[in-house]
Structure formats: structure tokens, C-alpha cells
């Protein structure tokens, strides 16, 4: 459970990002749940990298200790870090994996800040978008729903992350042709940024 360094991975990689500013403790807790970790391992994941934000280290360390005290899920490694000022491209590319085989492709689990979501989609990695209910407005939910409706992402729910994991494996096959085929001529031309702008106008206020 150390600060993350990019290295070769044995299997699929799950990268979790909550952004640089707003806390998202409930997402960090959700991905540490035993049911979810075991679902990742069963799906061929070997590593989970968690970007836990400015104030998340204490919680991450606590949950790491609790995870290590459980019966082991082996081989499976969880690492975390605060934030990378150079961006999260390296972690997202690690999650993307190499080649187009489903067994080598990882995922990104992201808060619904438009910047983080669009960065992941530009890299070409499947994304589970989880709105942060701790924020006062509902803009993140609007963004997640708009992009999920067009088959760009899976709209993840904190109380059913294993369900989102099942959905993302199905979505991977539809992401081979980019953008999704149901997006229409106009939407095909404008891409995901245009859809986000059209549907919610980047109203979420968090582009990290």
C-alpha cells in the first residue's frame, strides 16, 4: 500500500480517481469493499490504483490496514497516491492496457468531474463514472446520465459497484468503434466533448 509508481502489471488494472480538490470518501470506501475487490480479482484484475485526493490519505491508510487484515485476495495489489501534478495520463494508460483483448483491458473509475472523464475517454479506456453525492448540486449526475445514455460510460452507483463492473465489461465491446454507433451523425461528428457540452453545458463546475 505504497505511493504509486508505474510498473509492469500482471493482469488488468483498475484506476480510481476522485480529483484533486473535493473529497469523495464514499467512493474510496466503496472500492475497498470486500465484495468489489473479489469481483475485480474474479474478472482478471491484478491491481487497483487509487488517487485519493488532498485529504484522503488518512482514510486510504485506514482502509488499507483493514484490507490487509482480511483473508487475502491473491494476487491482488492496492496502491494509492494523493495527486500527480503532471496529470493522470500515465495511470489511465496503465489502466487501458495493451491490445484490444478484453482480458488485458482495464478500467477507470472516476468522479463525474468533466475533465477527468474526458481525459479517460481520450485515452480510450472504459470508464465507470460515479457522481459525488457529497456535493451540493446535481451537475455530476447530469453528466454521468448524459454520457451513459450515449454508451460512452457506465453510470456507477456507490451501492452497486459490482453491478457497474459487470456493465463495463459489456460496454467494452461496443467501444471498439468510436464514437458509439447509436450516437447519430451530428453527435458522431462532435464527439464526447460536444455531447457533454450539449447535454449539461459543463455545469458540473469540476473539470478535474
Short mmCIF file of C-alpha atoms in Angstrom, two decimals:
data_model
loop_
_atom_site.label_atom_id
_atom_site.label_comp_id
_atom_site.label_asym_id
_atom_site.label_seq_id
_atom_site.Cartn_x
_atom_site.Cartn_y
_atom_site.Cartn_z
CA UNK A 1 0.00 0.00 0.00
CA UNK A 2 2.65 2.49 -1.05
CA UNK A 3 2.74 5.61 -3.18
CA UNK A 4 2.07 4.55 -6.74
CA UNK A 5 4.83 4.10 -9.30
CA UNK A 6 4.04 2.93 -12.81
CA UNK A 7 5.37 -0.58 -13.39
CA UNK A 8 4.54 -3.69 -15.40
CA UNK A 9 1.31 -5.31 -14.22
CA UNK A 10 0.38 -8.97 -14.05
CA UNK A 11 -3.24 -8.50 -15.11
CA UNK A 12 -5.91 -5.90 -15.68
CA UNK A 13 -5.62 -2.56 -13.86
CA UNK A 14 -8.41 -0.58 -12.19
CA UNK A 15 -7.55 3.10 -11.72
CA UNK A 16 -9.78 5.09 -9.36
CA UNK A 17 -9.65 8.90 -9.37
CA UNK A 18 -11.59 11.32 -7.17
CA UNK A 19 -9.93 14.51 -8.50
CA UNK A 20 -7.64 16.97 -6.76
CA UNK A 21 -9.97 19.08 -4.65
CA UNK A 22 -13.32 17.75 -3.43
CA UNK A 23 -13.30 14.82 -1.01
CA UNK A 24 -15.08 11.65 -2.10
CA UNK A 25 -14.70 9.32 0.88
CA UNK A 26 -17.72 7.23 -0.06
CA UNK A 27 -16.12 6.19 -3.37
CA UNK A 28 -12.86 5.26 -1.67
CA UNK A 29 -14.81 3.14 0.82
CA UNK A 30 -16.86 1.53 -1.95
CA UNK A 31 -13.85 0.30 -3.94
CA UNK A 32 -12.27 -1.16 -0.79
CA UNK A 33 -15.35 -3.29 -0.05
CA UNK A 34 -14.51 -6.97 0.00
CA UNK A 35 -17.26 -7.84 -2.48
CA UNK A 36 -15.92 -5.37 -5.03
CA UNK A 37 -12.26 -6.36 -4.61
CA UNK A 38 -13.15 -10.02 -5.10
CA UNK A 39 -15.22 -9.15 -8.16
CA UNK A 40 -12.21 -7.35 -9.63
CA UNK A 41 -9.98 -10.32 -8.97
CA UNK A 42 -12.51 -12.72 -10.48
CA UNK A 43 -12.58 -10.53 -13.60
CA UNK A 44 -8.82 -10.84 -14.04
CA UNK A 45 -7.65 -7.65 -12.35
CA UNK A 46 -4.32 -7.78 -10.54
CA UNK A 47 -4.03 -4.16 -9.39
CA UNK A 48 -6.09 -1.23 -8.18
CA UNK A 49 -4.55 2.25 -8.12
CA UNK A 50 -6.43 4.85 -6.08
CA UNK A 51 -5.88 8.59 -6.47
CA UNK A 52 -7.37 9.64 -3.15
CA UNK A 53 -7.09 13.43 -3.24
CA UNK A 54 -5.84 16.15 -0.94
CA UNK A 55 -7.48 14.87 2.24
CA UNK A 56 -7.83 11.17 1.55
CA UNK A 57 -4.56 9.72 2.81
CA UNK A 58 -5.79 9.04 6.36
CA UNK A 59 -8.84 7.16 5.10
CA UNK A 60 -6.81 5.31 2.46
CA UNK A 61 -4.27 4.17 5.06
CA UNK A 62 -7.04 3.06 7.44
CA UNK A 63 -8.84 1.06 4.76
CA UNK A 64 -5.54 -0.41 3.58
CA UNK A 65 -4.84 -1.76 7.06
CA UNK A 66 -8.34 -3.23 7.24
CA UNK A 67 -7.90 -4.78 3.79
CA UNK A 68 -4.60 -6.38 4.79
CA UNK A 69 -6.28 -7.90 7.86
CA UNK A 70 -8.84 -9.76 5.73
CA UNK A 71 -8.33 -13.20 4.21
CA UNK A 72 -6.05 -12.45 1.26
CA UNK A 73 -7.27 -11.93 -2.29
CA UNK A 74 -4.17 -13.06 -4.13
CA UNK A 75 -2.56 -11.97 -6.32
CA UNK A 76 -4.08 -8.51 -5.95
CA UNK A 77 -2.32 -5.26 -5.08
CA UNK A 78 -3.80 -1.92 -3.99
CA UNK A 79 -1.70 1.24 -4.16
CA UNK A 80 -2.62 4.89 -3.73
CA UNK A 81 -1.37 8.43 -4.08
CA UNK A 82 -2.56 11.98 -3.47
CA UNK A 83 -2.33 13.54 -6.94
CA UNK A 84 0.11 13.83 -9.83
CA UNK A 85 0.77 17.43 -10.83
CA UNK A 86 1.85 16.19 -14.26
CA UNK A 87 -1.61 14.75 -14.82
CA UNK A 88 -3.08 11.27 -14.63
CA UNK A 89 -2.30 10.15 -18.17
CA UNK A 90 0.24 7.52 -17.10
CA UNK A 91 -2.22 5.88 -14.71
CA UNK A 92 -5.00 5.97 -17.30
CA UNK A 93 -2.75 4.42 -19.94
CA UNK A 94 -1.78 1.71 -17.45
CA UNK A 95 -5.49 1.01 -16.97
CA UNK A 96 -6.05 0.93 -20.72
CA UNK A 97 -3.58 -1.93 -21.07
CA UNK A 98 -2.17 -3.13 -24.36
CA UNK A 99 -4.05 -4.55 -27.29
CA UNK A 100 -7.79 -4.97 -27.76
CA UNK A 101 -8.34 -8.25 -25.92
CA UNK A 102 -10.85 -7.89 -23.10
CA UNK A 103 -8.64 -9.88 -20.75
CA UNK A 104 -5.90 -7.22 -20.96
CA UNK A 105 -8.06 -4.09 -20.84
CA UNK A 106 -8.55 -2.37 -17.52
CA UNK A 107 -10.93 0.37 -16.43
CA UNK A 108 -11.03 3.82 -14.91
CA UNK A 109 -13.47 4.61 -12.11
CA UNK A 110 -13.86 8.37 -11.96
CA UNK A 111 -15.78 11.01 -10.08
CA UNK A 112 -18.04 12.86 -12.52
CA UNK A 113 -15.85 15.91 -13.00
CA UNK A 114 -15.91 16.56 -16.74
CA UNK A 115 -12.14 17.00 -17.04
CA UNK A 116 -11.31 13.61 -15.54
CA UNK A 117 -13.98 11.81 -17.53
CA UNK A 118 -12.95 13.37 -20.84
CA UNK A 119 -9.27 12.66 -20.15
CA UNK A 120 -10.08 8.98 -19.68
CA UNK A 121 -12.19 8.83 -22.82
CA UNK A 122 -9.45 10.49 -24.86
CA UNK A 123 -7.04 7.79 -23.71
CA UNK A 124 -9.58 5.20 -24.84
CA UNK A 125 -10.07 3.37 -21.56
CA UNK A 126 -13.54 2.18 -20.45
CA UNK A 127 -14.91 4.43 -17.71
CA UNK A 128 -17.28 3.98 -14.79
CA UNK A 129 -18.47 7.46 -13.78
CA UNK A 130 -19.64 7.84 -10.17
CA UNK A 131 -21.31 11.14 -9.19
CA UNK A 132 -20.29 12.55 -5.83
CA UNK A 133 -23.41 12.84 -3.62
CA UNK A 134 -21.41 14.89 -1.12
CA UNK A 135 -21.50 17.88 -3.49
CA UNK A 136 -24.35 20.36 -3.14
CA UNK A 137 -25.53 20.38 -6.76
CA UNK A 138 -26.63 17.60 -9.10
CA UNK A 139 -24.47 18.50 -12.10
CA UNK A 140 -22.26 15.42 -11.81
CA UNK A 141 -25.30 13.17 -12.01
CA UNK A 142 -26.47 15.03 -15.12
CA UNK A 143 -23.11 14.48 -16.80
CA UNK A 144 -22.97 10.78 -15.86
CA UNK A 145 -26.51 10.17 -17.10
CA UNK A 146 -25.95 12.05 -20.38
CA UNK A 147 -22.77 10.16 -21.26
CA UNK A 148 -24.14 6.78 -20.13
CA UNK A 149 -27.23 7.31 -22.28
CA UNK A 150 -24.97 7.52 -25.33
CA UNK A 151 -22.91 4.44 -24.33
CA UNK A 152 -19.75 6.43 -23.67
CA UNK A 153 -19.52 5.41 -20.00
CA UNK A 154 -21.22 3.35 -17.32
CA UNK A 155 -23.05 5.39 -14.69
CA UNK A 156 -21.81 3.81 -11.46
CA UNK A 157 -23.74 3.73 -8.19
CA UNK A 158 -21.94 3.70 -4.86
CA UNK A 159 -24.19 0.95 -3.53
CA UNK A 160 -23.67 -1.33 -6.55
CA UNK A 161 -20.10 -1.06 -7.81
CA UNK A 162 -20.02 -4.76 -8.66
CA UNK A 163 -23.01 -4.18 -10.93
CA UNK A 164 -21.13 -1.35 -12.66
CA UNK A 165 -18.18 -3.69 -13.15
CA UNK A 166 -20.42 -6.18 -14.94
CA UNK A 167 -21.82 -3.40 -17.12
CA UNK A 168 -18.41 -2.06 -18.12
CA UNK A 169 -17.29 -5.44 -19.43
CA UNK A 170 -20.34 -5.43 -21.72
CA UNK A 171 -19.72 -1.82 -22.77
CA UNK A 172 -16.12 -2.63 -23.78
CA UNK A 173 -17.30 -4.49 -26.84
CA UNK A 174 -19.36 -1.51 -28.03
CA UNK A 175 -16.42 0.84 -27.54
CA UNK A 176 -14.37 -0.81 -30.28
CA UNK A 177 -15.90 1.61 -32.80
CA UNK A 178 -15.55 5.18 -31.54
CA UNK A 179 -17.89 7.02 -31.00
CA UNK A 180 -20.69 4.54 -30.22
CA UNK A 181 -22.82 3.64 -33.22
CA UNK A 182 -26.04 4.91 -31.63
CA UNK A 183 -24.69 8.44 -31.28
CA UNK A 184 -26.10 9.74 -34.58
CA UNK A 185 -24.45 11.69 -37.39
CA UNK A 186 -24.34 15.04 -35.59
CA UNK A 187 -23.09 13.52 -32.35
CA UNK A 188 -20.60 11.35 -34.20
CA UNK A 189 -19.03 14.47 -35.65
CA UNK A 190 -18.88 16.49 -32.47
CA UNK A 191 -17.57 13.73 -30.23
CA UNK A 192 -17.89 13.27 -26.50
CA UNK A 193 -16.95 16.85 -25.62
CA UNK A 194 -19.81 18.14 -27.76
CA UNK A 195 -22.24 15.73 -26.15
CA UNK A 196 -21.18 16.76 -22.65
CA UNK A 197 -21.46 20.42 -23.59
CA UNK A 198 -24.83 19.93 -25.32
CA UNK A 199 -26.39 17.81 -22.58
CA UNK A 200 -25.21 19.58 -19.45
CA UNK A 201 -23.16 22.55 -20.62
CA UNK A 202 -20.25 21.54 -18.35
CA UNK A 203 -22.41 22.68 -15.48
CA UNK A 204 -20.75 20.35 -13.01
CA UNK A 205 -18.14 23.01 -12.22
CA UNK A 206 -15.41 20.42 -11.70
CA UNK A 207 -13.25 19.76 -14.73
CA UNK A 208 -10.55 17.89 -12.84
#
